[in-house]
């Protein structure tokens, strides 16, 4: 089983040094691209590989690049979205800390494809080790001639700058991220125009997730057919999956796209801890719908998870066990989303705190039948199409599915006027 | 008044962006790195350098979780309260921390040694529960670990 993204990451957790990266073929894809391919050919290759963005939305990466107008004057930008802050998600940290040059090589090739002259790594503040490794990697890449003027002696120049954020979930949304890079509050922008046409400082900009960019050197080296062959399903490639919660071996693994939830939970995460039973999981981070025991054989790819009523999201699963209160679980999530709402649009700013307060009251034994109707109403009023961006609809995904699958727990809170779980906590 | 070093660093940042305003977050980070927090006076000084209104700079400063608009202790404890940490026992950690430090979220100990803040996901969910003190990350925590960890910070 091939693991292109993670095979060279040392088990020690130390980052792969530039010389070690070169020794295993690192930067050979960049050399090949600059010698053999036009920018349009690079984009065509990535499109052909059917690489879908790994940040959560799953849009075709090559398609996204192809929207950049290539004949406009002035700078273009590329941004690596390394603002990983979705609760339950920890996959990009592995790539950033373990193999920073793989990301840089992917970024340089992506930047070449859209002829960007400046690129940024937008890194969340909490990833201190990743910041140290990226800083060193960028300096080493400049010294080796992979960055700066006339890369590898060719007619292409690029600068990469590390930007560390100051903490706000909204920065992961691509247009909010651009506002933040411009020194502003991270509120989302209206689309269209899309960032590919008018992004950072009004110039064409591509924002790609870290995991997505890390695939680029491998696709350029080995081709689209190879990439597709890594997968069990129609969505190409491998995927970094993760599991956290009351399992024996929480962790992250690079596996063929399309492994089942059961395989992830039982084989890789080692099954549930002794004394705990699986009740459900958010398959791809905090903003995805619960799946339950009925879905264990669902294939974890974009279509498979969607068909089961959820989203692949970031592919990092949070497990709900039978001794954790589902209402408390959802309350924790809604607390996060209410706190992280940028406050720019009313349904999100007002609706999320309301939702949180209802769930809190319910945990305190003060919930009523009417509250269940209010929660149902919020899942619709804060759903897709009613808010400016995807934060509130994302926040409603775990809630609406909890109301569906764990409704008896909500009802029990109301009936018994208390949280029925021993360790109830807020 | 901003120090000569702060002004020099902010001026350096301005040279790397197409418009002065774009250096706003970097300027706030520079000041906070020197003083641990950003005062009203610093906001005014940053605004003057970047040709922005103080309200505009303040609106940026107050938007971000990690820009502190009031003084903090010598060490800032960020306790992850996100879902994986919740499932793995964050609440017990929080209660014990509040008991040991005799403060609540947002407060600073009487000796100005620690400020305790809740924090959205630290991105180390496979090693939950977790907390950060300054730049140090602690993972797979148990309540019994807390006293020993706090003792490392004077």
XYZ file of C-alpha atoms in Angstrom:
580
model
C 0.000 0.000 0.000
C 1.535 3.289 -1.094
C 1.597 6.272 1.266
C 3.061 9.055 -0.887
C 2.371 11.908 1.550
C 3.672 10.390 4.742
C 6.077 7.592 3.786
C 9.184 9.667 4.409
C 8.083 11.363 7.616
C 10.454 10.078 10.307
C 8.813 8.094 13.099
C 10.681 10.325 15.544
C 8.429 13.184 14.504
C 11.439 15.308 13.512
C 11.003 17.131 10.223
C 12.636 15.793 7.086
C 15.657 18.002 6.378
C 16.109 19.401 2.858
C 18.988 16.982 2.082
C 16.957 14.010 3.293
C 14.000 15.195 1.239
C 16.166 15.513 -1.877
C 17.629 12.047 -1.233
C 14.156 10.500 -1.539
C 13.356 12.369 -4.746
C 12.296 15.674 -3.270
C 12.245 18.679 -5.633
C 12.623 16.371 -8.658
C 9.010 17.124 -9.596
C 9.752 20.847 -9.500
C 12.813 20.342 -11.710
C 10.768 18.265 -14.156
C 7.933 20.815 -14.237
C 10.220 23.778 -14.886
C 12.083 21.879 -17.619
C 9.226 20.135 -19.375
C 5.840 21.687 -18.687
C 4.023 24.905 -19.451
C 1.838 26.289 -16.659
C -1.282 25.159 -18.547
C 0.102 21.622 -18.822
C 0.631 21.464 -15.057
C -2.983 22.474 -14.461
C -4.143 19.923 -17.035
C -2.206 17.168 -15.240
C -3.748 18.024 -11.884
C -7.192 18.197 -13.443
C -6.624 14.833 -15.090
C -5.652 13.287 -11.739
C -9.084 14.306 -10.380
C -7.501 15.630 -7.195
C -10.223 17.010 -4.947
C -9.392 19.593 -2.284
C -8.723 18.044 1.123
C -9.738 21.062 3.218
C -13.345 19.959 3.497
C -15.236 21.136 0.429
C -13.769 18.619 -2.023
C -13.717 20.837 -5.110
C -11.537 19.796 -8.075
C -8.119 21.385 -7.575
C -7.201 21.516 -11.263
C -10.559 23.077 -12.051
C -10.000 25.734 -9.387
C -6.603 26.611 -10.860
C -8.070 26.805 -14.365
C -10.336 29.689 -13.267
C -7.325 31.995 -12.837
C -7.198 34.487 -15.721
C -3.694 34.066 -17.113
C -3.420 37.181 -19.271
C -4.030 39.914 -16.733
C -1.236 42.280 -15.710
C 0.010 42.498 -12.130
C 0.758 39.967 -9.427
C -1.051 36.729 -8.668
C -0.960 34.932 -5.336
C -1.000 31.424 -3.952
C -1.909 30.677 -0.347
C -1.467 27.420 1.539
C -4.309 27.233 4.017
C -2.591 25.856 7.125
C -5.062 27.398 9.557
C -6.276 23.979 10.720
C -8.712 24.823 13.514
C -11.752 22.598 12.941
C -12.299 20.757 16.231
C -11.387 17.108 15.809
C -8.998 17.836 12.945
C -5.263 17.345 13.270
C -4.114 15.939 9.913
C -2.245 18.924 8.452
C -0.121 19.227 11.594
C 1.460 15.864 10.673
C 2.410 17.091 7.189
C 3.625 20.501 8.350
C 5.786 19.182 11.165
C 7.032 16.065 9.419
C 7.739 17.095 5.835
C 7.631 20.880 5.308
C 9.563 20.697 2.011
C 6.875 18.509 0.450
C 4.416 21.353 1.058
C 6.880 23.923 -0.294
C 7.511 21.903 -3.445
C 3.747 21.544 -3.971
C 3.322 25.256 -3.455
C 6.067 26.214 -5.902
C 4.577 23.966 -8.609
C 1.056 25.270 -7.930
C 2.328 28.850 -7.992
C 4.092 28.153 -11.294
C 0.854 26.752 -12.757
C -0.954 30.015 -12.091
C 2.222 32.135 -12.539
C 2.000 33.568 -9.047
C 4.973 35.630 -7.907
C 4.213 35.577 -4.215
C 2.908 32.803 -1.977
C 1.952 32.600 1.694
C 1.679 29.846 4.231
C -1.209 30.928 6.465
C -0.366 28.957 9.600
C -2.438 28.856 12.745
C -0.700 30.286 15.816
C -0.962 27.123 17.916
C 1.282 25.134 15.604
C 4.538 26.353 17.130
C 6.642 23.395 16.023
C 5.255 23.651 12.497
C 6.156 27.361 12.482
C 9.748 26.545 13.436
C 10.009 23.809 10.797
C 8.427 25.918 8.049
C 10.711 28.859 8.835
C 13.778 26.646 8.514
C 12.446 24.891 5.415
C 11.719 28.178 3.627
C 15.244 29.456 4.395
C 16.787 26.167 3.195
C 14.709 26.229 -0.006
C 15.924 29.759 -0.783
C 19.536 28.737 -0.126
C 19.163 25.740 -2.454
C 17.750 27.829 -5.295
C 14.193 26.448 -5.140
C 12.812 29.848 -4.171
C 13.631 33.424 -5.073
C 14.749 34.784 -8.411
C 15.091 32.459 -11.393
C 14.344 29.192 -9.662
C 16.803 26.465 -10.755
C 18.125 28.910 -13.323
C 14.801 29.093 -15.157
C 12.636 32.055 -16.080
C 10.385 31.747 -13.049
C 10.647 33.561 -9.702
C 8.662 33.109 -6.518
C 8.788 34.288 -2.914
C 7.133 32.386 -0.065
C 6.321 34.050 3.220
C 5.121 32.443 6.452
C 2.180 34.215 8.088
C 1.134 33.040 11.537
C -2.436 33.851 12.516
C -3.686 35.163 15.851
C -6.482 32.715 16.452
C -9.882 32.666 14.807
C -11.649 29.708 13.180
C -13.047 31.971 10.454
C -9.541 32.369 9.037
C -9.910 28.910 7.514
C -12.671 30.158 5.186
C -10.807 31.192 2.068
C -12.165 34.716 1.626
C -11.987 35.463 5.372
C -8.420 34.193 5.254
C -7.643 36.721 2.528
C -9.123 39.546 4.611
C -6.954 38.434 7.505
C -3.858 38.397 5.284
C -4.768 41.968 4.324
C -4.621 42.886 8.019
C -8.387 43.053 8.493
C -11.007 41.252 10.546
C -11.504 37.761 9.155
C -15.009 38.144 7.785
C -16.038 36.357 4.584
C -16.347 38.178 1.271
C -19.245 38.052 -1.162
C -18.754 35.678 -4.099
C -18.574 36.347 -7.013
C -16.022 37.596 -7.712
C -14.261 34.412 -6.693
C -10.742 34.684 -5.270
C -9.364 32.993 -8.380
C -10.277 36.203 -10.231
C -10.168 38.812 -7.453
C -8.533 37.627 -4.263
C -5.693 38.961 -2.147
C -5.399 42.738 -2.661
C -7.883 42.329 -5.524
C -5.546 40.093 -7.524
C -6.114 36.515 -8.762
C -5.462 34.171 -5.847
C -5.575 30.436 -5.256
C -6.098 29.127 -1.740
C -5.417 25.401 -1.287
C -5.344 23.165 1.760
C -1.991 21.805 2.980
C -2.836 18.156 2.271
C -4.010 19.074 -1.237
C -0.777 20.894 -2.069
C 1.353 18.057 -0.703
C -0.017 15.732 -3.412
C 1.117 17.969 -6.261
C 4.788 16.858 -6.507
C 3.711 13.194 -6.544
C 1.086 13.752 -9.221
C 3.620 15.592 -11.397
C 6.173 12.827 -10.916
C 3.959 9.800 -11.368
C 0.896 10.990 -13.265
C -2.854 11.067 -12.923
C -3.436 7.349 -13.535
C -1.048 6.427 -10.738
C -2.851 8.864 -8.429
C -6.247 7.407 -9.263
C -4.927 3.872 -8.746
C -4.110 4.621 -5.102
C -7.790 4.811 -4.271
C -10.467 2.179 -3.631
C -13.094 4.407 -5.270
C -13.733 7.020 -7.954
C -12.244 9.790 -5.802
C -8.536 9.506 -6.518
C -5.575 9.189 -4.221
C -4.953 8.432 -0.619
C -6.396 10.443 2.262
C -5.152 11.234 5.714
C -7.810 9.910 8.046
C -7.902 10.363 11.779
C -9.849 9.141 14.769
C -10.135 10.744 18.213
C -12.289 9.951 21.231
C -12.585 6.840 23.419
C -10.768 4.470 21.096
C -7.721 2.372 21.950
C -5.333 3.995 19.495
C -6.364 7.519 18.498
C -4.283 8.758 15.598
C -3.998 9.641 11.929
C -3.160 7.354 9.026
C -2.654 7.806 5.294
C -4.870 5.210 3.605
C -6.479 4.626 0.210
C -9.418 6.959 -0.348
C -12.587 5.009 0.322
C -11.696 2.863 3.333
C -14.749 2.137 5.466
C -15.555 3.673 8.825
C -15.397 0.186 10.287
C -11.841 -0.365 9.073
C -10.763 2.993 10.478
C -12.344 2.377 13.832
C -11.538 -1.271 14.313
C -8.255 -1.863 12.496
C -6.495 1.454 12.750
C -7.963 3.038 15.879
C -7.941 -0.328 17.643
C -11.645 -0.383 18.492
C -13.415 1.205 21.432
C -11.729 1.421 24.828
C -12.769 -1.211 27.309
C -16.158 -0.356 28.792
C -17.175 2.031 26.017
C -19.559 1.357 23.181
C -19.627 3.177 19.819
C -22.756 5.294 19.360
C -21.786 7.536 16.477
C -19.117 9.722 14.953
C -18.659 12.970 13.149
C -16.862 11.559 10.097
C -14.947 14.676 9.114
C -14.621 17.134 11.971
C -16.985 19.301 14.024
C -19.073 20.598 11.116
C -20.251 17.251 9.735
C -23.410 15.216 10.411
C -23.238 12.250 12.773
C -23.077 8.781 11.304
C -24.035 5.825 13.496
C -23.593 2.053 13.789
C -25.834 1.677 10.731
C -23.165 3.455 8.667
C -20.044 1.526 9.654
C -19.623 0.113 6.158
C -19.858 3.504 4.484
C -16.863 4.194 2.273
C -15.039 7.276 3.505
C -14.833 9.191 0.228
C -16.683 12.309 -0.889
C -19.624 10.507 -2.509
C -19.873 7.650 -0.014
C -20.175 9.872 3.040
C -22.521 12.263 1.213
C -24.812 9.374 0.274
C -24.969 8.417 3.957
C -26.160 11.944 4.787
C -22.954 13.542 5.974
C -19.730 14.981 4.566
C -16.197 13.624 4.314
C -15.041 17.043 5.543
C -11.461 16.755 6.727
C -11.666 12.963 7.065
C -10.822 13.135 10.752
C -13.464 11.405 12.837
C -14.622 12.310 16.343
C -16.219 9.358 18.119
C -19.232 9.616 20.428
C -19.306 6.797 22.967
C -22.245 5.531 25.029
C -21.032 7.198 28.235
C -20.729 10.714 26.816
C -23.918 12.755 26.751
C -24.931 13.529 23.140
C -26.584 16.758 24.286
C -23.415 17.812 26.102
C -21.385 16.784 23.044
C -23.493 18.966 20.751
C -23.534 21.774 23.307
C -19.734 21.793 23.255
C -19.780 22.044 19.447
C -22.356 24.842 19.371
C -20.422 26.730 22.034
C -17.416 26.612 19.728
C -19.342 27.763 16.667
C -21.159 30.540 18.560
C -17.842 31.806 19.892
C -16.130 31.631 16.507
C -18.942 33.230 14.473
C -17.471 36.396 13.009
C -20.723 38.230 13.762
C -20.994 39.620 10.265
C -24.386 38.121 9.360
C -27.369 38.119 11.688
C -28.626 34.505 11.551
C -25.189 33.216 12.559
C -24.424 35.937 15.131
C -27.802 35.626 16.873
C -28.844 32.077 16.071
C -25.751 30.248 17.260
C -25.707 31.754 20.784
C -29.451 31.049 21.022
C -28.845 27.437 20.023
C -26.057 27.158 22.565
C -28.183 28.584 25.361
C -31.014 26.141 24.665
C -28.604 23.198 24.778
C -27.018 24.504 27.965
C -30.429 24.855 29.616
C -31.265 21.321 28.552
C -28.077 19.987 30.136
C -29.027 21.873 33.313
C -32.397 20.117 33.380
C -34.253 23.242 32.308
C -35.205 22.168 28.782
C -38.794 22.122 27.525
C -40.659 20.448 24.671
C -40.747 23.814 22.941
C -36.957 23.887 23.006
C -36.837 20.842 20.739
C -38.977 22.709 18.214
C -36.716 25.741 18.526
C -33.659 23.609 17.865
C -35.341 22.037 14.828
C -36.216 25.519 13.606
C -32.639 26.723 14.008
C -31.267 23.845 11.966
C -33.357 25.146 9.081
C -32.986 28.907 9.608
C -29.226 28.622 9.973
C -28.969 26.092 7.155
C -27.567 26.480 3.651
C -28.724 29.559 1.790
C -29.716 31.590 4.850
C -26.298 32.753 5.979
C -23.407 34.569 4.360
C -20.918 31.707 4.582
C -20.775 28.036 5.547
C -19.969 28.435 9.264
C -23.539 28.327 10.596
C -24.760 25.634 8.160
C -21.717 23.614 9.220
C -22.622 24.191 12.865
C -26.111 22.844 12.188
C -24.906 19.552 10.714
C -23.999 17.833 14.007
C -27.092 19.312 15.683
C -29.621 18.225 13.065
C -28.222 14.710 12.960
C -28.061 14.480 16.781
C -31.739 15.474 16.888
C -32.400 12.707 14.400
C -30.309 9.874 15.841
C -30.197 10.690 19.551
C -33.597 12.331 20.006
C -34.446 10.083 22.941
C -31.512 11.601 24.830
C -32.843 15.111 24.311
C -36.304 13.963 25.397
C -34.905 12.230 28.454
C -33.200 15.466 29.561
C -36.537 17.280 29.306
C -38.558 14.557 31.002
C -36.159 13.864 33.859
C -35.203 17.536 34.252
C -31.507 16.594 34.442
C -28.659 15.200 32.409
C -28.960 11.421 32.657
C -25.223 10.862 32.168
C -23.094 10.435 35.266
C -20.273 12.710 34.189
C -22.241 15.513 32.722
C -20.071 18.515 32.073
C -20.057 21.808 30.249
C 4.754 55.339 23.367
C 5.990 52.572 21.116
C 9.679 51.794 21.476
C 12.200 52.465 18.716
C 12.459 48.692 18.182
C 8.684 48.301 17.804
C 8.516 51.195 15.346
C 11.414 49.764 13.370
C 9.775 46.337 13.163
C 6.402 47.768 12.143
C 8.070 49.959 9.502
C 9.804 46.840 8.172
C 6.428 45.058 7.865
C 4.897 48.011 6.016
C 7.548 47.630 3.320
C 6.282 44.112 2.574
C 2.641 44.983 1.896
C 0.962 47.010 -0.865
C -1.018 49.191 1.567
C -0.017 50.266 5.084
C -3.220 48.949 6.661
C -2.280 45.443 5.650
C 0.422 45.485 8.338
C -2.175 45.940 11.091
C -2.186 42.391 12.466
C 1.602 42.156 12.267
C 1.873 45.461 14.142
C -0.388 44.155 16.894
C 1.707 40.984 17.111
C 4.914 43.017 17.340
C 3.599 45.139 20.205
C 2.196 42.135 22.030
C 5.478 40.263 21.678
C 7.205 43.122 23.521
C 4.572 43.926 26.151
C 2.477 40.718 26.393
C -0.699 42.751 25.718
C -1.891 45.722 23.650
C -2.981 48.838 25.542
C -5.267 51.648 24.366
C -2.190 53.830 24.016
C -0.472 51.245 21.805
C -3.601 51.027 19.652
C -3.419 54.811 19.126
C 0.266 54.636 18.234
C -0.245 51.783 15.764
C -3.155 53.681 14.189
C -0.956 56.745 13.712
C 1.796 54.745 12.010
C -0.623 52.903 9.705
C -2.826 55.935 8.868
C -5.840 54.204 10.382
C -8.379 55.346 12.964
C -7.963 53.972 16.473
C -11.434 52.414 16.211
C -10.373 50.578 13.080
C -7.227 49.158 14.710
C -9.217 48.273 17.818
C -11.827 46.446 15.729
C -9.056 44.236 14.345
C -7.383 43.798 17.745
C -10.584 42.705 19.456
C -11.569 40.311 16.677
C -8.718 37.871 17.197
C -8.609 35.493 20.149
C -4.890 35.789 20.764
C -4.497 39.551 20.798
C -4.857 40.547 24.429
C -6.487 43.908 25.131
C -5.929 43.714 28.866
C -2.818 42.718 30.837
C -2.036 39.028 31.222
C 0.143 37.150 33.669
C 3.737 36.112 33.078
C 2.447 32.847 31.618
C -0.738 32.284 29.637
C -2.458 28.914 29.993
C -4.634 27.970 27.029
C -6.808 25.014 27.884
C -8.323 23.268 24.863
C -12.091 23.018 25.327
C -12.936 21.534 21.936
C -14.850 18.364 21.291
C -12.145 15.687 21.463
C -10.771 17.197 24.659
C -14.333 17.412 26.025
C -14.859 13.710 25.390
C -11.478 12.854 26.929
C -11.966 14.754 30.181
C -11.259 18.439 29.700
C -13.881 19.413 32.291
C -11.993 17.745 35.141
C -8.792 19.481 34.019
C -10.553 22.825 33.958
C -12.016 22.362 37.421
C -8.670 21.308 38.867
C -6.841 24.217 37.214
C -9.347 26.706 38.583
C -8.958 25.138 42.014
C -5.143 25.163 41.930
C -4.916 28.708 40.612
C -7.925 30.066 42.470
C -9.106 31.910 39.360
C -11.728 31.567 36.657
C -11.419 31.843 32.868
C -10.125 35.237 31.809
C -8.563 35.963 35.171
C -4.952 36.329 36.307
C -3.565 34.962 39.565
C -2.940 37.486 42.353
C 0.836 37.085 41.912
C 0.471 37.754 38.153
C 2.033 34.367 37.448
C -0.726 32.810 35.310
C -3.655 33.876 33.167
C -6.149 31.109 32.352
C -8.006 31.118 29.050
C -10.207 28.598 27.247
C -9.023 27.822 23.775
C -10.600 26.470 20.620
C -9.052 23.273 19.279
C -5.281 22.932 19.655
C -5.245 20.456 16.757
C -3.838 17.592 18.772
C -7.086 15.654 19.136
C -5.371 12.247 19.023
C -3.578 13.226 22.238
C -6.534 14.850 24.005
C -6.932 16.439 26.450
C -4.322 19.106 25.889
C -3.232 22.548 27.003
C -0.556 25.071 26.099
C 1.455 27.246 28.443
C 3.213 29.988 26.486
C 4.801 28.005 23.609
C 4.777 24.627 25.356
C 2.199 22.009 24.418
C 1.108 19.351 26.950
C -0.884 16.372 25.690
C -2.563 13.191 26.952
C -3.107 15.057 30.207
C -4.423 13.727 33.444
C -5.580 15.796 36.395
C -2.648 14.474 38.435
C -0.167 16.008 35.933
C -1.272 19.592 36.469
C 0.569 20.527 39.663
C 3.903 19.335 38.282
C 3.397 21.230 35.038
C 2.476 24.485 36.768
C 5.540 24.179 39.006
C 7.781 24.616 35.953
C 6.632 28.207 35.459
C 7.719 30.949 37.845
